[in-house]
Coordinates of C-alpha atoms in Angstrom, one line a residue:
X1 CA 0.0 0.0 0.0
X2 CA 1.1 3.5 -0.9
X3 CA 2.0 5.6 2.1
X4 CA 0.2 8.6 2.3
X5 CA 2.7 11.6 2.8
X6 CA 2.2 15.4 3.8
X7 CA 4.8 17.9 5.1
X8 CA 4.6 20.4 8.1
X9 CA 3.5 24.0 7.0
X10 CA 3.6 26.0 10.4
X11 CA 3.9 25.1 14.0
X12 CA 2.2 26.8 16.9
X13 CA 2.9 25.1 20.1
X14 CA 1.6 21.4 20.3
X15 CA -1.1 22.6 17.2
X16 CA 0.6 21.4 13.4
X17 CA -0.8 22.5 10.2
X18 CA -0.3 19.6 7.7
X19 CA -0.5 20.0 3.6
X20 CA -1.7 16.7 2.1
X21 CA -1.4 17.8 -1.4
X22 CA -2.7 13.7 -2.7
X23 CA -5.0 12.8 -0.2
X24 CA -6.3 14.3 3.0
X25 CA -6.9 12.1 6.2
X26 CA -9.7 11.5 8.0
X27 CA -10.2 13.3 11.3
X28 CA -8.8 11.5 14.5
X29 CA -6.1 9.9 12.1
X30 CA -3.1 8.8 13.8
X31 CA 0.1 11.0 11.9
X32 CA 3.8 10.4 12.1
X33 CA 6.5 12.9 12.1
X34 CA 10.2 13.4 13.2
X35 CA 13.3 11.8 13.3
X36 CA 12.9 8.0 14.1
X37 CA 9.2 9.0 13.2
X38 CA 8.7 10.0 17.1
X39 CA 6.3 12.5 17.0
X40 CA 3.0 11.7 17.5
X41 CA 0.0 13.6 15.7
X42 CA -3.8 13.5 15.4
X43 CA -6.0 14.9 13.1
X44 CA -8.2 17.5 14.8
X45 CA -10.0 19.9 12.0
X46 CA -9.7 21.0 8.9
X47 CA -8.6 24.3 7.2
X48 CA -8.8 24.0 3.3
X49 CA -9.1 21.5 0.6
X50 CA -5.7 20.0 1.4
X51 CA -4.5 21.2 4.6
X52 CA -5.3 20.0 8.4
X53 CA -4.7 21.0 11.9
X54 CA -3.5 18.4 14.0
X55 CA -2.7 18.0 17.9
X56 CA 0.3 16.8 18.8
X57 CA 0.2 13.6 21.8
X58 CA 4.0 13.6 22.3
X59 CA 6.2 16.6 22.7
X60 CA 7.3 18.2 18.9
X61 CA 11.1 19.5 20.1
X62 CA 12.8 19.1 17.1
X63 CA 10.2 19.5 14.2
X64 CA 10.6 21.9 11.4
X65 CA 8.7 23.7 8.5
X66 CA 8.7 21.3 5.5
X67 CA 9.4 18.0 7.6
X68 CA 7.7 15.3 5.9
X69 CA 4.3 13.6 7.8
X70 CA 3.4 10.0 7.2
X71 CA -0.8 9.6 7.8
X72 CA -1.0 5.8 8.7
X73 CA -4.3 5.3 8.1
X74 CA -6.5 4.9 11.4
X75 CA -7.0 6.4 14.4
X76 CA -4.8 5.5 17.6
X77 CA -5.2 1.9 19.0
X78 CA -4.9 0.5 22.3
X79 CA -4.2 -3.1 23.3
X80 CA -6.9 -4.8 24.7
X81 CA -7.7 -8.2 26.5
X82 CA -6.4 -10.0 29.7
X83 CA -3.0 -10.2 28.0
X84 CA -3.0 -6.3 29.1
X85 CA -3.4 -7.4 32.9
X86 CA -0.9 -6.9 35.6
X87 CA 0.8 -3.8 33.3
X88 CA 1.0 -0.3 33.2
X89 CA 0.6 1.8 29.8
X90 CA 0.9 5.1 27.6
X91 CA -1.7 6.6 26.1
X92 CA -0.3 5.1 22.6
X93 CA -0.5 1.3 24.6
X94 CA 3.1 1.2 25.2
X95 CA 3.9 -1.0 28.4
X96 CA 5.5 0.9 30.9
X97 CA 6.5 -1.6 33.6
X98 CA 8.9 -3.4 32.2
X99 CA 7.1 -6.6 30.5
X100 CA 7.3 -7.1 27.1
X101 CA 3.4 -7.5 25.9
X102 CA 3.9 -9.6 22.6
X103 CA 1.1 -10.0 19.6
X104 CA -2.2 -8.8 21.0
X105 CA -5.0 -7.4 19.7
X106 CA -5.4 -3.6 19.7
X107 CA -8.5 -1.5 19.1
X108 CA -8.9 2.3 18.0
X109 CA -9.9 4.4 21.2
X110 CA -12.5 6.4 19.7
X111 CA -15.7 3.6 20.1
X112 CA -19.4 4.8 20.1
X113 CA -21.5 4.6 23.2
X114 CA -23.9 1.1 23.8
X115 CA -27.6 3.0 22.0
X116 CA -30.2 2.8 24.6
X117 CA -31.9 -0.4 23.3
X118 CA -28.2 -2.5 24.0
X119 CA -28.1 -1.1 27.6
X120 CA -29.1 -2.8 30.8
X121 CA -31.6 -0.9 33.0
X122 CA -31.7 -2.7 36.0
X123 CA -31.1 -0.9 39.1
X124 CA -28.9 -3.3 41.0
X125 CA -26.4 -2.4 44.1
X126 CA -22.8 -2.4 43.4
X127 CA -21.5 -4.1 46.9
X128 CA -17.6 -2.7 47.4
X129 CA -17.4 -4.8 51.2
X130 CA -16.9 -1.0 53.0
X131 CA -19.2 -0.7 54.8
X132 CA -19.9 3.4 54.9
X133 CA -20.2 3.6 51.2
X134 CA -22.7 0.7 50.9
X135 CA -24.7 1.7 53.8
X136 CA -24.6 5.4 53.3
X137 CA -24.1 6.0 49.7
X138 CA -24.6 3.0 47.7
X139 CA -22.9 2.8 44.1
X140 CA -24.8 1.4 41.6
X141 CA -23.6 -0.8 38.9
X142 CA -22.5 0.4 35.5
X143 CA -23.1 3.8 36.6
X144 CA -20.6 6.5 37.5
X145 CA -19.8 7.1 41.5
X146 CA -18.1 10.9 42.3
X147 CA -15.0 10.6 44.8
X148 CA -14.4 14.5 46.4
X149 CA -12.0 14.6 48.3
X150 CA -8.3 16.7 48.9
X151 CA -4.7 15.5 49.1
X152 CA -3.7 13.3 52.1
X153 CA -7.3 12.3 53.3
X154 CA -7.3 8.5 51.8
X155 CA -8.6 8.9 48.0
X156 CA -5.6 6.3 46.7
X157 CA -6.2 4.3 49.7
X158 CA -9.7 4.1 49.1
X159 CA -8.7 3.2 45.3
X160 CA -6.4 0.5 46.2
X161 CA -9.3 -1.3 48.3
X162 CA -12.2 -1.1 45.8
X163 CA -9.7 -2.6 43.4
X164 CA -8.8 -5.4 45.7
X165 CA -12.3 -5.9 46.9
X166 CA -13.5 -5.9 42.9
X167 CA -10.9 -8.6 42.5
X168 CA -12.3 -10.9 45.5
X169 CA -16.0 -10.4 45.7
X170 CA -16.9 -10.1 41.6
X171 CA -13.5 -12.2 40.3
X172 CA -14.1 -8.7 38.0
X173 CA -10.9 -6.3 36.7
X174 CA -10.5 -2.8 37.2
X175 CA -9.0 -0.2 35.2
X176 CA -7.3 3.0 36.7
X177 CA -6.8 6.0 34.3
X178 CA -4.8 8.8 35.4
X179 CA -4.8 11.6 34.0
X180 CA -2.5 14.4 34.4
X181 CA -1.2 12.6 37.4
X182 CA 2.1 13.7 38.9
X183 CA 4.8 10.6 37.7
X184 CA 5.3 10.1 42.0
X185 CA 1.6 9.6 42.8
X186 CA 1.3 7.0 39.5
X187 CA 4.7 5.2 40.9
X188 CA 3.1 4.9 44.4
X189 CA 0.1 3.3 42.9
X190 CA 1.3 0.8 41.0
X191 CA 3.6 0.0 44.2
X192 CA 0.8 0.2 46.1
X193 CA -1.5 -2.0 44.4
X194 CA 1.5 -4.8 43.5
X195 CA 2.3 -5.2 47.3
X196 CA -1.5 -5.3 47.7
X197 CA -1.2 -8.9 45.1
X198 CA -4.5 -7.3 43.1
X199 CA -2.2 -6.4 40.2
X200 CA -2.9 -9.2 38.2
X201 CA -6.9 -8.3 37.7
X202 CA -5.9 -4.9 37.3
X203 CA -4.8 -2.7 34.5
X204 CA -3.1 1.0 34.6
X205 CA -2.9 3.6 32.0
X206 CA -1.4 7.1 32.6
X207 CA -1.3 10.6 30.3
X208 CA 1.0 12.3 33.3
X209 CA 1.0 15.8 34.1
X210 CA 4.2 16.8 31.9
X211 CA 2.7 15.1 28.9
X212 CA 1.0 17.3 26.3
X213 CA -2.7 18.2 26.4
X214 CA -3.5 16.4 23.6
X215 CA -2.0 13.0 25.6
X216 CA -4.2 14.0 28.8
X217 CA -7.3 14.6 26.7
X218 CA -6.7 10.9 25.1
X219 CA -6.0 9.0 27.9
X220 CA -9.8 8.3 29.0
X221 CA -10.7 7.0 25.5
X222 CA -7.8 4.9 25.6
X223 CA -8.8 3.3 29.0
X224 CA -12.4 3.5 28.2
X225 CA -11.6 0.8 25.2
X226 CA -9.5 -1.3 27.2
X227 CA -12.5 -1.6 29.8
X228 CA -15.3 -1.6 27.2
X229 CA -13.4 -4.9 25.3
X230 CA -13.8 -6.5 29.1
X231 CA -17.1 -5.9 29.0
X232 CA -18.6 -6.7 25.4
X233 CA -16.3 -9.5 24.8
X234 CA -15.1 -11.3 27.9
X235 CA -18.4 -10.6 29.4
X236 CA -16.9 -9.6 32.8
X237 CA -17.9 -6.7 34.9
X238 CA -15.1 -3.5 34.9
X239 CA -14.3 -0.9 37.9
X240 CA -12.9 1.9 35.7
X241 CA -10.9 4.5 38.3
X242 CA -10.3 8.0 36.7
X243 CA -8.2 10.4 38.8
X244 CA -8.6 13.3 38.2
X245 CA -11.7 14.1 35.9
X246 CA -11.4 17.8 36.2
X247 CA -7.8 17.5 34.5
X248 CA -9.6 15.9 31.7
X249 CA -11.5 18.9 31.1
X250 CA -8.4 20.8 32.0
X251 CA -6.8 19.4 29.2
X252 CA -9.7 19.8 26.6
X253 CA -9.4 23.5 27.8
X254 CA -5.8 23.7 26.6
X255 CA -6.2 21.6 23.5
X256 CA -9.3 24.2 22.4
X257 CA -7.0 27.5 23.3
X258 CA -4.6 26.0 21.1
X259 CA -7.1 25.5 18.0
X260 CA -7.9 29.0 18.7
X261 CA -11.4 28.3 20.1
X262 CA -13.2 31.7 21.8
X263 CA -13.1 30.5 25.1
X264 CA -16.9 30.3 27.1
X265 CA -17.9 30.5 30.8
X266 CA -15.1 31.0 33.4
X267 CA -12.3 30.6 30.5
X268 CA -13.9 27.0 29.8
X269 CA -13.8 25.5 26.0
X270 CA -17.2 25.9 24.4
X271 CA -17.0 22.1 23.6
X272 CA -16.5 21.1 27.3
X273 CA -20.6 19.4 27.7
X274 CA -20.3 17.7 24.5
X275 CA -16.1 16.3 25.7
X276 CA -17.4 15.4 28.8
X277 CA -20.4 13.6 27.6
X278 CA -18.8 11.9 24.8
X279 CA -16.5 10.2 27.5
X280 CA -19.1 9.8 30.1
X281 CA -21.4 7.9 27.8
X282 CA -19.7 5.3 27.1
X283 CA -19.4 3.8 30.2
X284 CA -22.9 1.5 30.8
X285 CA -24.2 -1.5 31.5
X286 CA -25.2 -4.2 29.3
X287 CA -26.4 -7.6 29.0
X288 CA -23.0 -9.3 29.0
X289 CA -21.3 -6.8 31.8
X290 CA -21.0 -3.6 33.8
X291 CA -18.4 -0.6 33.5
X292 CA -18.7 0.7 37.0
X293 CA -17.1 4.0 37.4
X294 CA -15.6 5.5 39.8
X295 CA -14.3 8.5 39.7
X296 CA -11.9 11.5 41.3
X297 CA -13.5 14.9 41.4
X298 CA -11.7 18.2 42.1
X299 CA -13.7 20.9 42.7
X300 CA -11.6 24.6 42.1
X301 CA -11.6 26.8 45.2
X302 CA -14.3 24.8 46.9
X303 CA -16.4 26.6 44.2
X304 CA -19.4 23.5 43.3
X305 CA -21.2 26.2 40.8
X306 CA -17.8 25.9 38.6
X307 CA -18.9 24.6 35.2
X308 CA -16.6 21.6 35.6
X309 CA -18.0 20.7 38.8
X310 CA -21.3 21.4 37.4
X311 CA -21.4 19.4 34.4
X312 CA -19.4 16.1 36.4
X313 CA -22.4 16.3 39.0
X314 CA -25.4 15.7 35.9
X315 CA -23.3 12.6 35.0
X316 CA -23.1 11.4 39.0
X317 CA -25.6 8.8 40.5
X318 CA -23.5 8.8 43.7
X319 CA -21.5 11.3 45.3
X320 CA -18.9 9.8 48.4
X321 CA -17.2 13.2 50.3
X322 CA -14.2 12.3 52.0
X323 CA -13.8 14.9 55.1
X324 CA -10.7 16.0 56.2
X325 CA -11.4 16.7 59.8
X326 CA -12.5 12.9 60.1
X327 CA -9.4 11.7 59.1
X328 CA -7.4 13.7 61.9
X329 CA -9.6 11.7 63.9
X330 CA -8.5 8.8 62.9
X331 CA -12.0 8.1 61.3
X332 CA -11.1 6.0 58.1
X333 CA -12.3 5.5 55.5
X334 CA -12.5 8.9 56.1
X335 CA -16.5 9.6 54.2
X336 CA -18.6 12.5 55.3
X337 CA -22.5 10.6 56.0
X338 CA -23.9 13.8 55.7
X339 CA -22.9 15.2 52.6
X340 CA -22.2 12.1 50.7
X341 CA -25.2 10.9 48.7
X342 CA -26.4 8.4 46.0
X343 CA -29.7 8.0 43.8
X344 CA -29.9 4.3 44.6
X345 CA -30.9 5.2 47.7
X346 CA -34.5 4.6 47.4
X347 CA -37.2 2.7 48.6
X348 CA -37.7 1.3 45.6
X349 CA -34.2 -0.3 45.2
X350 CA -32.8 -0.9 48.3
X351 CA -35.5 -1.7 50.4
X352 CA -37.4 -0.4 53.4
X353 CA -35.3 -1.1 55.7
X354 CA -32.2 0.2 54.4
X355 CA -33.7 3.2 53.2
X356 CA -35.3 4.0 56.8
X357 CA -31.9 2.9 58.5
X358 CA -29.8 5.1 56.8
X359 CA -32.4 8.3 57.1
X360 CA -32.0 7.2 60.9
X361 CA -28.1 7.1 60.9
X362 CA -28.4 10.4 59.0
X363 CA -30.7 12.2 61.8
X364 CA -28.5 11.1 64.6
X365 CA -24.9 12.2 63.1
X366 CA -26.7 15.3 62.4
X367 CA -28.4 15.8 66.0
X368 CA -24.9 14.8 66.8
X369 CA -23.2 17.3 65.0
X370 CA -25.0 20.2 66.5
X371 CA -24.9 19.2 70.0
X372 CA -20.8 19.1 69.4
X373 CA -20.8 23.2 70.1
X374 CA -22.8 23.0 73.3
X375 CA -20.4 20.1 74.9
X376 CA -16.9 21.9 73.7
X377 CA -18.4 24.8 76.2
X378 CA -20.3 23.4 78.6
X379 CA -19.9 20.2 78.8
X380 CA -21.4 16.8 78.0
X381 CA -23.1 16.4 81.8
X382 CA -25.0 19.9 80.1
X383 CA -27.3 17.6 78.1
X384 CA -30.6 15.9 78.4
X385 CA -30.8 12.1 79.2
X386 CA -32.4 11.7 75.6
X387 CA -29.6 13.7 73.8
X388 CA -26.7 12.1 75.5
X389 CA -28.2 8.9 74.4
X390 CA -28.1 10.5 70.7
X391 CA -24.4 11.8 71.4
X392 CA -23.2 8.0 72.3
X393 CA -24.9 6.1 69.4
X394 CA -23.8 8.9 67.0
X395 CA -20.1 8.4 68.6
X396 CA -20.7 4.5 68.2
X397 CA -22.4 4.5 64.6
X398 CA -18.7 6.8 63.7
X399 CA -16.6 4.1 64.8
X400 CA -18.5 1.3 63.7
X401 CA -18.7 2.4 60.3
X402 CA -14.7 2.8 60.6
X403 CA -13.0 -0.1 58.7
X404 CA -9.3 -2.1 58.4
X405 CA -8.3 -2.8 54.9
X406 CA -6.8 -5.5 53.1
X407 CA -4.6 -2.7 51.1
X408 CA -3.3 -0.9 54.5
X409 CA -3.0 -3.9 56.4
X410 CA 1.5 -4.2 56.2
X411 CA 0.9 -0.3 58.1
X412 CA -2.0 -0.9 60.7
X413 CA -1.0 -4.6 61.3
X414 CA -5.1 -4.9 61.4
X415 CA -6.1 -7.8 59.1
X416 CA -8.2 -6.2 56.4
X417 CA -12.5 -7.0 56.3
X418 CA -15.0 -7.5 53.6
X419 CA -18.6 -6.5 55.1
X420 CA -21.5 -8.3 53.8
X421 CA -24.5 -5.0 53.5
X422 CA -27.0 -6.8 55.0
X423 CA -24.0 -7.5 58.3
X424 CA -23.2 -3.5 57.9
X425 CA -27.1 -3.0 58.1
X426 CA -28.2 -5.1 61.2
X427 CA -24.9 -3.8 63.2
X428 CA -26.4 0.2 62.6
X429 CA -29.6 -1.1 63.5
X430 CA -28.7 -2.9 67.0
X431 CA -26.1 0.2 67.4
X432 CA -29.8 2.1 66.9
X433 CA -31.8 0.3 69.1
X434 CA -29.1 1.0 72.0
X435 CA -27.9 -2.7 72.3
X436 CA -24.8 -1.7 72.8
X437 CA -25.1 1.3 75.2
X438 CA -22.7 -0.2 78.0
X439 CA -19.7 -0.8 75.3
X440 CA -16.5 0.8 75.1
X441 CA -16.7 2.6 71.6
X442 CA -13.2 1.2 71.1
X443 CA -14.8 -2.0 71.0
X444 CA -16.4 -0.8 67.7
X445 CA -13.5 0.9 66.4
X446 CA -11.8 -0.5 63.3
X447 CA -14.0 -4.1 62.8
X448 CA -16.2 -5.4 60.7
X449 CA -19.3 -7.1 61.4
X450 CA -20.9 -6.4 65.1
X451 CA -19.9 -10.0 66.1
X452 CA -16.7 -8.3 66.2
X453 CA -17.3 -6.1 69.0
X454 CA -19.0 -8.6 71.0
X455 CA -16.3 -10.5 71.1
X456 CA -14.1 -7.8 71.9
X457 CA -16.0 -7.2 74.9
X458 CA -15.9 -10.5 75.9
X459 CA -12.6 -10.6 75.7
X460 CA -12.0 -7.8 77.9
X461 CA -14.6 -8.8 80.4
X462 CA -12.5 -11.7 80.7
X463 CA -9.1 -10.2 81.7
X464 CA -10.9 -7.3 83.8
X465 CA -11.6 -11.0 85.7

């Protein structure tokens, strides 16, 4: 086949104007350019008859006016299939950790959503085993799950266990997507989730934050097709983990200043609904499997009426909050109760009881939180009989819904714990009912099911002897 062959007419940053004088490629055509053919293009728009803009993926140090461009013919392809477990790629599929990946198939990473007659509409319960996102914001399969948190309050962490616990409760795989990450935090992960022995169902692909815009705007179609293959022809069901989502539209922002797009609201692209939707969509649920999402959300200044925050949220069925001031209590998983949320929470789905238990939990912690002022000055001997009650189940429905992990269990020395809901469910519901009013709340601290602290009490009941 005859090699289709343009040459560079201007450069402007990481945007390349292309003359194709024989045949002009199609858009999102992967180009080659540079010595050792090392620059890596793709078509964006057109200008004229025979002249394109592209975007370039890797950096273009070295390029020139007149350097000759090879169009090769198709868009940019990504391995896919378990042969891509256990590693750690680029957004063009090259392996990263080491291995050598050998003959596998490889699909182009722009895919079209499942239509709406291929998708599955049931409404059922992703279960992760933590017991304060299934019981206070339940995720719900092949949909997309909001992570909010800042740095240092257990995001990764939290990462690193819904991978494991995908691994042993669904035998499913999980993808994590970073995009824009810093090279240190992509190194800890991968270390991380090795020592954690979940690597091998698990698959990483990274655009990092020196990378070009173009690469960082890529990178979640890339993982998108890895995860959708999984689903449509393996038939299994997918976690896909994006970190940082905002840094996706981030990049799209650069990529459209560069095209030399009028920027809209706030200094946004005008494109960014239509960018975030066209990656957003594609991850459903179908007959054969799931693509769960979950993903990182970073919200500028605090600012949730920012039009990045604001589009995310319309593609959100749950929202989990991760609260600083819990975790320098030692509160981990560190999840707010009261601002976190989900739309599977509903009589309808989960069931009476769950629904009326978590409303309950909900109305405590909140009692709780604004009786906190009026014991920091007075005292908790201040309060009613009734509301000290409240202030000791809301202490004990805290640490209860605190849980070890398999992925932290080398640092705490606690053996990690996989909650079954209904066992998360009846131990609120005895906490509730004020079965265990003469516990320690260490005895809650940091278990899993309620048999837990009932033994712990025993235990101590017997030495105190």
């Amino acid at each position: 086949m005859n090699k289709n062959y343009g040459y560079i007419k201007t450069i402007r940053g990481s945007v390349i104007e292309i003359v194709f004088e024989r045949n002009i490629p199609n858009l999102n055509n992967k180009l080659i350019t540079g010595k050792d053919d090392h620059v890596i293009l793709e078509v964006s728009s057109y200008v004229d008859d025979i002249t394109v803009k592209a975007i370039a993926l890797t950096s273009t140090g070295g390029l020139s006016r007149g350097d000759s461009v090879i169009d090769t013919g198709g868009p940019l392809m990504i391995p896919v299939g378990t042969p891509i477990l256990g590693k750690m790629f680029d957004v063009f599929g090259n392996v990263l950790s080491g291995e050598d990946l050998g003959e596998v198939e490889r699909k182009s990473i722009h895919q079209k959503p499942v239509p709406f007659s291929g998708r599955s509409t049931t409404d059922k319960v992703f279960e992760t085993g933590i017991k304060a996102i299934d019981v206070i914001s339940p995720l719900a399969q092949g949909e997309k799950a909001g992570l909010f948190g800042g740095a240092g309050v257990g995001k990764t962490v939290l990462i690193t266990e819904l991978i494991n616990n995908t691994a042993l409760k669904t035998k499913g795989y999980s993808i994590f997507c970073g995009i824009g990450e810093r090279s240190r935090e992509a190194e800890e992960l991968y270390r991380e989730i090795k020592e954690a022995k979940v690597l091998k169902n698990a698959a990483l692909i990274f655009a990092q934050m020196n990378e070009p815009p173009g690469a960082r705007f890529r990178v979640g179609h890339a993982a998108l097709t890895m995860a959708e293959h999984f689903r449509d022809v393996e038939k299994r069901d997918v976690l896909l983990l994006i970190d940082n989502v905002f840094r996706f539209i981030q990049a799209g922002s650069e990529v459209s200043g560069l095209m030399g797009k009028m920027p809209s609201r706030v200094g946004y692209q005008p494109t960014l609904a239509s960018e975030l939707s066209e990656l957003q969509e594609r991850i459903s649920s179908t007959e054969s499997g799931a693509i769960t999402s979950i993903q990182a959300v970073y919200v500028p200044a605090d600012d949730f009426t920012d039009p990045s925050a604001a589009h995310t949220f319309s593609h959100l069925s749950a929202s989990v909050v991760l609260s600083r001031k819990r975790a320098s209590e030692g509160l981990y998983p560190a999840i707010d109760p009261l601002n976190s949320s989900s739309k599977m929470l509903n009589r309808s789905i989960v069931g009476d009881r769950h629904y009326n238990l978590t409303r309950e939990i909900k109305k405590t912690l909140a009692t709780y939180e604004d009786l906190k002022d009026i014991i920091a000055m007075l005292g908790i001997e201040e309060l009613s009989t009734e509301d000290r009650k409240i202030v000791d189940r809301g202490r004990k429905i805290e640490r209860f819904l605190t849980q070890p992990f398999f992925t932290t269990e080398d640092i705490t020395g606690n053996q990690g714990k996989l909650v079954q809901i209904e066992d998360a469910l009846d131990g609120c519901e005895r906490i509730l009912n004020d079965e265990f009013a003469d516990y320690h709340e260490n005895d809650l601290y940091m278990i899993g099911n309620i048999e837990e602290a009932v033994e712990r009490k025993r235990e101590r009941d017997k030495n105190a002897n």
